[in-house]
Tab-separated table of C-alpha atoms in Angstrom:
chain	number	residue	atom	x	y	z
A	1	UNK	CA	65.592	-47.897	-134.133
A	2	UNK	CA	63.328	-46.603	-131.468
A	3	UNK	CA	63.482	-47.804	-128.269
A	4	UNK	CA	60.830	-47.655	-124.888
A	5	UNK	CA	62.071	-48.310	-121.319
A	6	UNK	CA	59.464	-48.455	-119.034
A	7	UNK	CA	60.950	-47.588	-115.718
A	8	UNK	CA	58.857	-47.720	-111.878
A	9	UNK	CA	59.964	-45.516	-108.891
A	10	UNK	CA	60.032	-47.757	-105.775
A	11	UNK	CA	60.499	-47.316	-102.264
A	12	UNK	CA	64.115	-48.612	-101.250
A	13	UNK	CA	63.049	-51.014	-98.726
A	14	UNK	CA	65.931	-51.110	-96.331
A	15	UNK	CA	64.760	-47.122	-95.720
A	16	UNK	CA	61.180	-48.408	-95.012
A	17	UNK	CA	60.213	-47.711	-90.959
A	18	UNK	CA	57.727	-47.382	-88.501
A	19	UNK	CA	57.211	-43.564	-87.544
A	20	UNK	CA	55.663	-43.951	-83.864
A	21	UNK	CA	54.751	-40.530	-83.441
A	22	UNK	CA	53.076	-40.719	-86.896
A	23	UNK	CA	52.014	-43.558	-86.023
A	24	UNK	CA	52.842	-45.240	-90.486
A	25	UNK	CA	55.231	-45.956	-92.506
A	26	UNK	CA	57.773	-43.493	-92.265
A	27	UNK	CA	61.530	-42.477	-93.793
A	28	UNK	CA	60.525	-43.751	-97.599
A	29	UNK	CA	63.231	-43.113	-99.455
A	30	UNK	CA	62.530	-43.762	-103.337
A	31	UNK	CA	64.999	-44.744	-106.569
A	32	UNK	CA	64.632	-46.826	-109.397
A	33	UNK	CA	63.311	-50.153	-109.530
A	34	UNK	CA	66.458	-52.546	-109.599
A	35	UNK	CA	65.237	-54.490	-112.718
A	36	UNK	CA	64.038	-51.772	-114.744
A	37	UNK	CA	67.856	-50.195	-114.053
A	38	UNK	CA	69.266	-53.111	-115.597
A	39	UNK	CA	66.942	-52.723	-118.248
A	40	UNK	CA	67.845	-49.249	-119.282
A	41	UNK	CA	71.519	-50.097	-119.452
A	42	UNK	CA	71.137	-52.570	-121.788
A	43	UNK	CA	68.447	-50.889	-123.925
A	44	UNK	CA	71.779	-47.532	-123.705
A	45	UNK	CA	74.062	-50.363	-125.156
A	46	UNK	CA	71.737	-51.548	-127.971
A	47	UNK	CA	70.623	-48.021	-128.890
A	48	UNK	CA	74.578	-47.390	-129.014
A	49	UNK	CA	74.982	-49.850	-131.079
A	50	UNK	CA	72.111	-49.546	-133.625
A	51	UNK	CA	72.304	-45.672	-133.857
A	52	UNK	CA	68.959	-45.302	-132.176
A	53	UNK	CA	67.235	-43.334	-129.895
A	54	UNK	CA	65.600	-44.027	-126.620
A	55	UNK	CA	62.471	-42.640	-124.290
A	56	UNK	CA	61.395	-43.927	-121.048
A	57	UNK	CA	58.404	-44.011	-119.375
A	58	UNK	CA	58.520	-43.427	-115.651
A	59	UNK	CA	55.777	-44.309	-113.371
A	60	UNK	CA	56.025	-42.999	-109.570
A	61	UNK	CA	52.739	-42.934	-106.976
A	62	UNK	CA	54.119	-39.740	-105.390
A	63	UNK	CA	56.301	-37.031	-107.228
A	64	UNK	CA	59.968	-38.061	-109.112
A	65	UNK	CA	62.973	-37.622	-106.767
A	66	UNK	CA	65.770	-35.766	-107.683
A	67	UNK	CA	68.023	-38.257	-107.328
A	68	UNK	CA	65.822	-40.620	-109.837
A	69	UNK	CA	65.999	-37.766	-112.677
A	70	UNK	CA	70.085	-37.123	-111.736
A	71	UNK	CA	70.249	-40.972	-112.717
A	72	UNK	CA	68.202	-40.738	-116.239
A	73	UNK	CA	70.083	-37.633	-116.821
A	74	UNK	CA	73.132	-40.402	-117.137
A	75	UNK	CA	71.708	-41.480	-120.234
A	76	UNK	CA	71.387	-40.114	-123.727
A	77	UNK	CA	67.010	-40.067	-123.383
A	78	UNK	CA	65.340	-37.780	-125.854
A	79	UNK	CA	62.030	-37.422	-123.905
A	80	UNK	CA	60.787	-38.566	-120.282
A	81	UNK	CA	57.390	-39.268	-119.959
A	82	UNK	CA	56.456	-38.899	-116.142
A	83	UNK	CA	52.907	-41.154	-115.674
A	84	UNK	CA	51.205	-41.613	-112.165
A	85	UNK	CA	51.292	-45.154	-111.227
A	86	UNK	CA	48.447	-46.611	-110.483
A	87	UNK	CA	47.407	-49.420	-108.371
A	88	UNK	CA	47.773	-52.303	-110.685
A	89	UNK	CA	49.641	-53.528	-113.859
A	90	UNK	CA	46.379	-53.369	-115.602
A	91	UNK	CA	45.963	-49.734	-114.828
A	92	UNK	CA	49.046	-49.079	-116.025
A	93	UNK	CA	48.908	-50.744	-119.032
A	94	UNK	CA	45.897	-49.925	-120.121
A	95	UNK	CA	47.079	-45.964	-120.262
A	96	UNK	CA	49.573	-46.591	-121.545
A	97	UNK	CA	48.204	-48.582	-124.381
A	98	UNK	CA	46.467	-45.043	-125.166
A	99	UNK	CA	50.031	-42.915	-125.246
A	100	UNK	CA	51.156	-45.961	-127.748
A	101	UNK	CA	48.277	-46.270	-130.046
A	102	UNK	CA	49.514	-43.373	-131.879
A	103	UNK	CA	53.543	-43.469	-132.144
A	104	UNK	CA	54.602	-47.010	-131.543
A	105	UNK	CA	58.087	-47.629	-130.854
A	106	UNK	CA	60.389	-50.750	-132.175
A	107	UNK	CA	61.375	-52.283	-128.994
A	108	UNK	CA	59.833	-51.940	-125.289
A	109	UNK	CA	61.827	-53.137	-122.766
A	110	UNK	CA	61.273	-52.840	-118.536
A	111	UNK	CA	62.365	-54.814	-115.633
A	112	UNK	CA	61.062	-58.304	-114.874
A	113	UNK	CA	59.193	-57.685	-111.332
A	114	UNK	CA	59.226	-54.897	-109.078
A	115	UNK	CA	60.951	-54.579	-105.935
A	116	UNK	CA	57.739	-53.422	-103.548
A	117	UNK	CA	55.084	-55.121	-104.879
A	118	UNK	CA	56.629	-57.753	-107.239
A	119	UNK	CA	54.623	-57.278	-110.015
A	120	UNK	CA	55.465	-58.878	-113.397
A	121	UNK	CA	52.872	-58.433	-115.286
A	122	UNK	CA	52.903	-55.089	-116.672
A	123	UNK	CA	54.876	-56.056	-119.998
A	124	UNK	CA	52.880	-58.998	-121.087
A	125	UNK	CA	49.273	-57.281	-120.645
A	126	UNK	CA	51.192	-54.305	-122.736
A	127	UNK	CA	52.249	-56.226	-125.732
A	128	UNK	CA	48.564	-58.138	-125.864
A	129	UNK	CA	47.409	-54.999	-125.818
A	130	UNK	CA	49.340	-53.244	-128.478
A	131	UNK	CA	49.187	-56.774	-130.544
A	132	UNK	CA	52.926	-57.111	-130.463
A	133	UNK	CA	54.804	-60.508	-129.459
A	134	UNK	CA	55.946	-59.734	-125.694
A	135	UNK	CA	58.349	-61.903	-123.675
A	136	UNK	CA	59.531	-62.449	-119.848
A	137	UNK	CA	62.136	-63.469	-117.390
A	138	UNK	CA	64.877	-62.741	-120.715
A	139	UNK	CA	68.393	-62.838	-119.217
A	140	UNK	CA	69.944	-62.158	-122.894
A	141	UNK	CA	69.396	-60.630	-126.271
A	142	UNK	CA	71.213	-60.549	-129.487
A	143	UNK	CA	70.739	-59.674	-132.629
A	144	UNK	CA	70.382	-61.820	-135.906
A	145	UNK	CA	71.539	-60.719	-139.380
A	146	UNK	CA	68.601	-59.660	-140.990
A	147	UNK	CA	67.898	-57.579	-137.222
A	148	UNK	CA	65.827	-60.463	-135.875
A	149	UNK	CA	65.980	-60.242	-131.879
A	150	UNK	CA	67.588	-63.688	-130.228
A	151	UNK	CA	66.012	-63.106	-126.798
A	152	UNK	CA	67.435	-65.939	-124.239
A	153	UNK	CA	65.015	-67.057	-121.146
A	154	UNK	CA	66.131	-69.748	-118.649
A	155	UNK	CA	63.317	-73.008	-118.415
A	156	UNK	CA	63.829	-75.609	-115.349
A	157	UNK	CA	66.569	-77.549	-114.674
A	158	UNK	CA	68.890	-75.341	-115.954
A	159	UNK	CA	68.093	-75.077	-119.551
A	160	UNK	CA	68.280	-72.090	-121.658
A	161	UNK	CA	65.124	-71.276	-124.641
A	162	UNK	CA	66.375	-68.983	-127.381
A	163	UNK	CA	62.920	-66.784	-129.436
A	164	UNK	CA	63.306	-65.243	-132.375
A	165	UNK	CA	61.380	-62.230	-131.952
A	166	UNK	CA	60.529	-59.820	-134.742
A	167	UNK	CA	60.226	-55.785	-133.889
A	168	UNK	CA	58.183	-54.182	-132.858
A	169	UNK	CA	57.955	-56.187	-129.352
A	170	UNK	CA	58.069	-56.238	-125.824
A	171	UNK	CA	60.103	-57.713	-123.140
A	172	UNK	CA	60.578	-57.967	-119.393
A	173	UNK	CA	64.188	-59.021	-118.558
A	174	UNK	CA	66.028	-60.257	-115.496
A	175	UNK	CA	68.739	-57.822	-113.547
A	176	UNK	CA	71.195	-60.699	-115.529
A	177	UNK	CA	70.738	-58.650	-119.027
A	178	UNK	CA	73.568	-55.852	-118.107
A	179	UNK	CA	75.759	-54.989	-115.883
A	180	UNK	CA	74.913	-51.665	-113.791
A	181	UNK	CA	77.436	-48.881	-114.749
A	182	UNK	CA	77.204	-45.348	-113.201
A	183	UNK	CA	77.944	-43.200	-115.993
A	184	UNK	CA	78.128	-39.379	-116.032
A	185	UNK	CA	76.747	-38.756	-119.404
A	186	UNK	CA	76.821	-35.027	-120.416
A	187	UNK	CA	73.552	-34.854	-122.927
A	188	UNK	CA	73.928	-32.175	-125.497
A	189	UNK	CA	70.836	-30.466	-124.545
A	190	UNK	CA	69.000	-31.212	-121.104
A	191	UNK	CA	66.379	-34.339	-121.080
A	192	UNK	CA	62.842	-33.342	-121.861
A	193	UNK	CA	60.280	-34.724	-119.094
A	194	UNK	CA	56.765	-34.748	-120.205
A	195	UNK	CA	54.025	-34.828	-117.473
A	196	UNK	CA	51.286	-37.695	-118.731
A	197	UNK	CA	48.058	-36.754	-116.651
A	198	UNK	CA	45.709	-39.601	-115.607
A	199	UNK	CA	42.493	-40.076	-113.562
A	200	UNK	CA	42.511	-42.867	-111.331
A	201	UNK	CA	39.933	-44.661	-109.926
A	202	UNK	CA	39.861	-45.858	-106.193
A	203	UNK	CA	41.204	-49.479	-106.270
A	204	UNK	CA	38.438	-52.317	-105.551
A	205	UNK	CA	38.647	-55.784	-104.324
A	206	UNK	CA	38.769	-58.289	-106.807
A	207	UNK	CA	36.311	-61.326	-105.842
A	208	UNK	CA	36.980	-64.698	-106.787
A	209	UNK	CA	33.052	-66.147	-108.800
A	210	UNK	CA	32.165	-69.589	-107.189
A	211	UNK	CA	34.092	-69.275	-103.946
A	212	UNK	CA	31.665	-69.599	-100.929
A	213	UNK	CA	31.328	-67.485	-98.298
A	214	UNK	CA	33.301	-68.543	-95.123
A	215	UNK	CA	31.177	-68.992	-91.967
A	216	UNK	CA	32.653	-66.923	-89.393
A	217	UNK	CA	32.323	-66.959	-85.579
A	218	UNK	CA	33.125	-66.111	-82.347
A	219	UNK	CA	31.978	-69.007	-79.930
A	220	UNK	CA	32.456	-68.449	-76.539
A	221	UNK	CA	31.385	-72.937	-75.987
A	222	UNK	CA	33.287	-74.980	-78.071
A	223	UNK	CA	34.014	-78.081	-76.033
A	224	UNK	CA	37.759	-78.770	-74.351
A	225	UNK	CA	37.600	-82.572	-74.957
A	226	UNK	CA	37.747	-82.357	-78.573
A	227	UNK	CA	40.767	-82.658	-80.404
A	228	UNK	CA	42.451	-79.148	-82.424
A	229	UNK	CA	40.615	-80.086	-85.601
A	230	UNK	CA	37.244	-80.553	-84.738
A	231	UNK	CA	37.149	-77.136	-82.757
A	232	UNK	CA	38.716	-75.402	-85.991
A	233	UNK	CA	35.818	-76.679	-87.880
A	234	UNK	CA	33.108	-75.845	-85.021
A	235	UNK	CA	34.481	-71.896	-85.467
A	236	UNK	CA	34.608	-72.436	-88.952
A	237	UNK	CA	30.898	-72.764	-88.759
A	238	UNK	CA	31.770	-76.799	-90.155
A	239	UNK	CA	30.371	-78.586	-87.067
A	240	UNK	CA	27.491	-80.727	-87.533
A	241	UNK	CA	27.174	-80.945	-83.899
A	242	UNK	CA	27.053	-78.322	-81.261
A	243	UNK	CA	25.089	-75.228	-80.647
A	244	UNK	CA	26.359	-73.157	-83.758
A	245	UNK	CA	22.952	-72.806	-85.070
A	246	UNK	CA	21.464	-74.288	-88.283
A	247	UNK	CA	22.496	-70.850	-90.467
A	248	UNK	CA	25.905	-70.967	-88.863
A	249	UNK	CA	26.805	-74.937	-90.062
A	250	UNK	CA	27.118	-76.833	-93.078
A	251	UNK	CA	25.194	-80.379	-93.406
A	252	UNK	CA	28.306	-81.255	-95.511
A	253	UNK	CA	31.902	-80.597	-96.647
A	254	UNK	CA	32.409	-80.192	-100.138
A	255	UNK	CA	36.378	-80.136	-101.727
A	256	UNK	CA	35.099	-76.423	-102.916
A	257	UNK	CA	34.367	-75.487	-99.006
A	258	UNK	CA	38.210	-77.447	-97.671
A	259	UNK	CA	39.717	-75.242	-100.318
A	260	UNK	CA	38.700	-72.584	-99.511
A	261	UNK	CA	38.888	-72.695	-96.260
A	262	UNK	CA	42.498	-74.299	-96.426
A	263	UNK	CA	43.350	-70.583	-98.416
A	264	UNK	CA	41.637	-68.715	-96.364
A	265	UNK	CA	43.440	-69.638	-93.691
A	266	UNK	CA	47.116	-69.803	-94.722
A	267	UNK	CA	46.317	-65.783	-95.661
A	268	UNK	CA	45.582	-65.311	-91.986
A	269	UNK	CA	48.250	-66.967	-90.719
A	270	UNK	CA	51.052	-64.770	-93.184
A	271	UNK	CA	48.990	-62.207	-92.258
């Protein structure tokens, strides 16, 4: 039995401030992503268990902190493959569909969604990827007699949905699968970390085909008699009346045009 834990350094984000004379982001302090902890003490339990042997795969943006590699350390890991993350889940797991193509393991497990950018997608795109079954949002696995994984995922309402899931597989689990227990394992040699070099691209904006472009303006007349709604639509370049200009109005609202505008606009307001 081989198992994969795919673990992501984070930024804690109660250590997360403003520096003013830097004028950013300052005092990141970085550790383990909360799922993908809870993750790697089950998959220590299982591999326990089934006499197996575990790797993990640890994606940071910036270099590993010691205090990352003095947790793995705590576990029995034969090798430590250190990947640059990149700026998306596909990124990620379309490299690391390359480092898997060749020496598959029997079960991939990671956290369910990270704690900075709450991604959750990483583990499904993996397993379509590598053709495997994949599953999320698992809060418990057991095992059947002939080794057939039981993997538990709560629906709505309550209700619990038990897979059978044959190996080799992947799947994201909730911080519900374990119980976190700082252990001072003493390995019987020292844990092998593997640098995995990758070229990333600059991230781009991802467009949305069919959405139409929002008519933006600044109008310094827009009349004070008329009511909060129809002023929104005269800057909104909606106004069939006024003097917004024929290429700066719309003869008529479509539901594609309220849509959009109706997102649009609750982005700027979170924003």
């Amino acid at each position: 039995m081989r198992l994969l834990v795919i673990i992501r350094q984070v930024y804690e984000q109660k250590s997360v401030r403003w520096d003013y004379q830097k004028g950013e982001l300052g005092y990141k302090r970085a550790t383990i992503n909360r799922a993908d902890f809870h993750a790697l003490q089950w998959a220590y339990e299982y591999a326990t268990k089934q006499n197996g042997k575990m790797d993990v795969f640890l994606l940071a943006r910036e270099k590993v902190e010691k205090k990352t590699l003095d947790i793995l350390n705590g576990f029995p890991i034969e090798l430590c493959f250190h990947i640059e993350r990149g700026e998306s889940d596909q990124e990620d797991a379309a490299f690391m569909e390359t480092l898997l193509s060749c020496d598959m393991y029997d079960l991939i497990v990671s956290g369910e969604e990270t704690e900075d950018d709450h991604d959750r997608s990483l583990v499904p795109l993996l397993g379509t990827s590598l053709n495997i079954p994949s599953l999320t949002s698992v809060h418990h696995i057991e095992a059947d007699e002939k080794n057939n994984l039981l993997a538990h995922r709560k629906e709505e309402r309550g209700m619990t949905q038990v897979f059978k899931i044959q190996l080799p597989a992947a799947l994201s689990v909730t911080t519900q699968i374990s119980k976190l227990s700082y252990r001072k394992y003493k390995p019987k040699r020292p844990m092998k970390t593997v640098i995995k070099q990758r070229d990333l691209k600059n991230s781009s904006s991802i467009k949305r085909i069919g959405a139409p472009e929002p008519n933006i303006f600044i109008s310094d007349d827009i009349p004070d008699e008329e009511s909060a709604e129809s002023r929104l639509l005269h800057i909104m370049g909606f106004s069939s009346k006024g003097n917004a200009g024929p290429a700066k109005r719309t003869q008529t609202l479509s539901e594609e045009h309220l849509y959009y505008t109706a997102e649009r606009l609750m982005k700027w307001l979170k924003e």
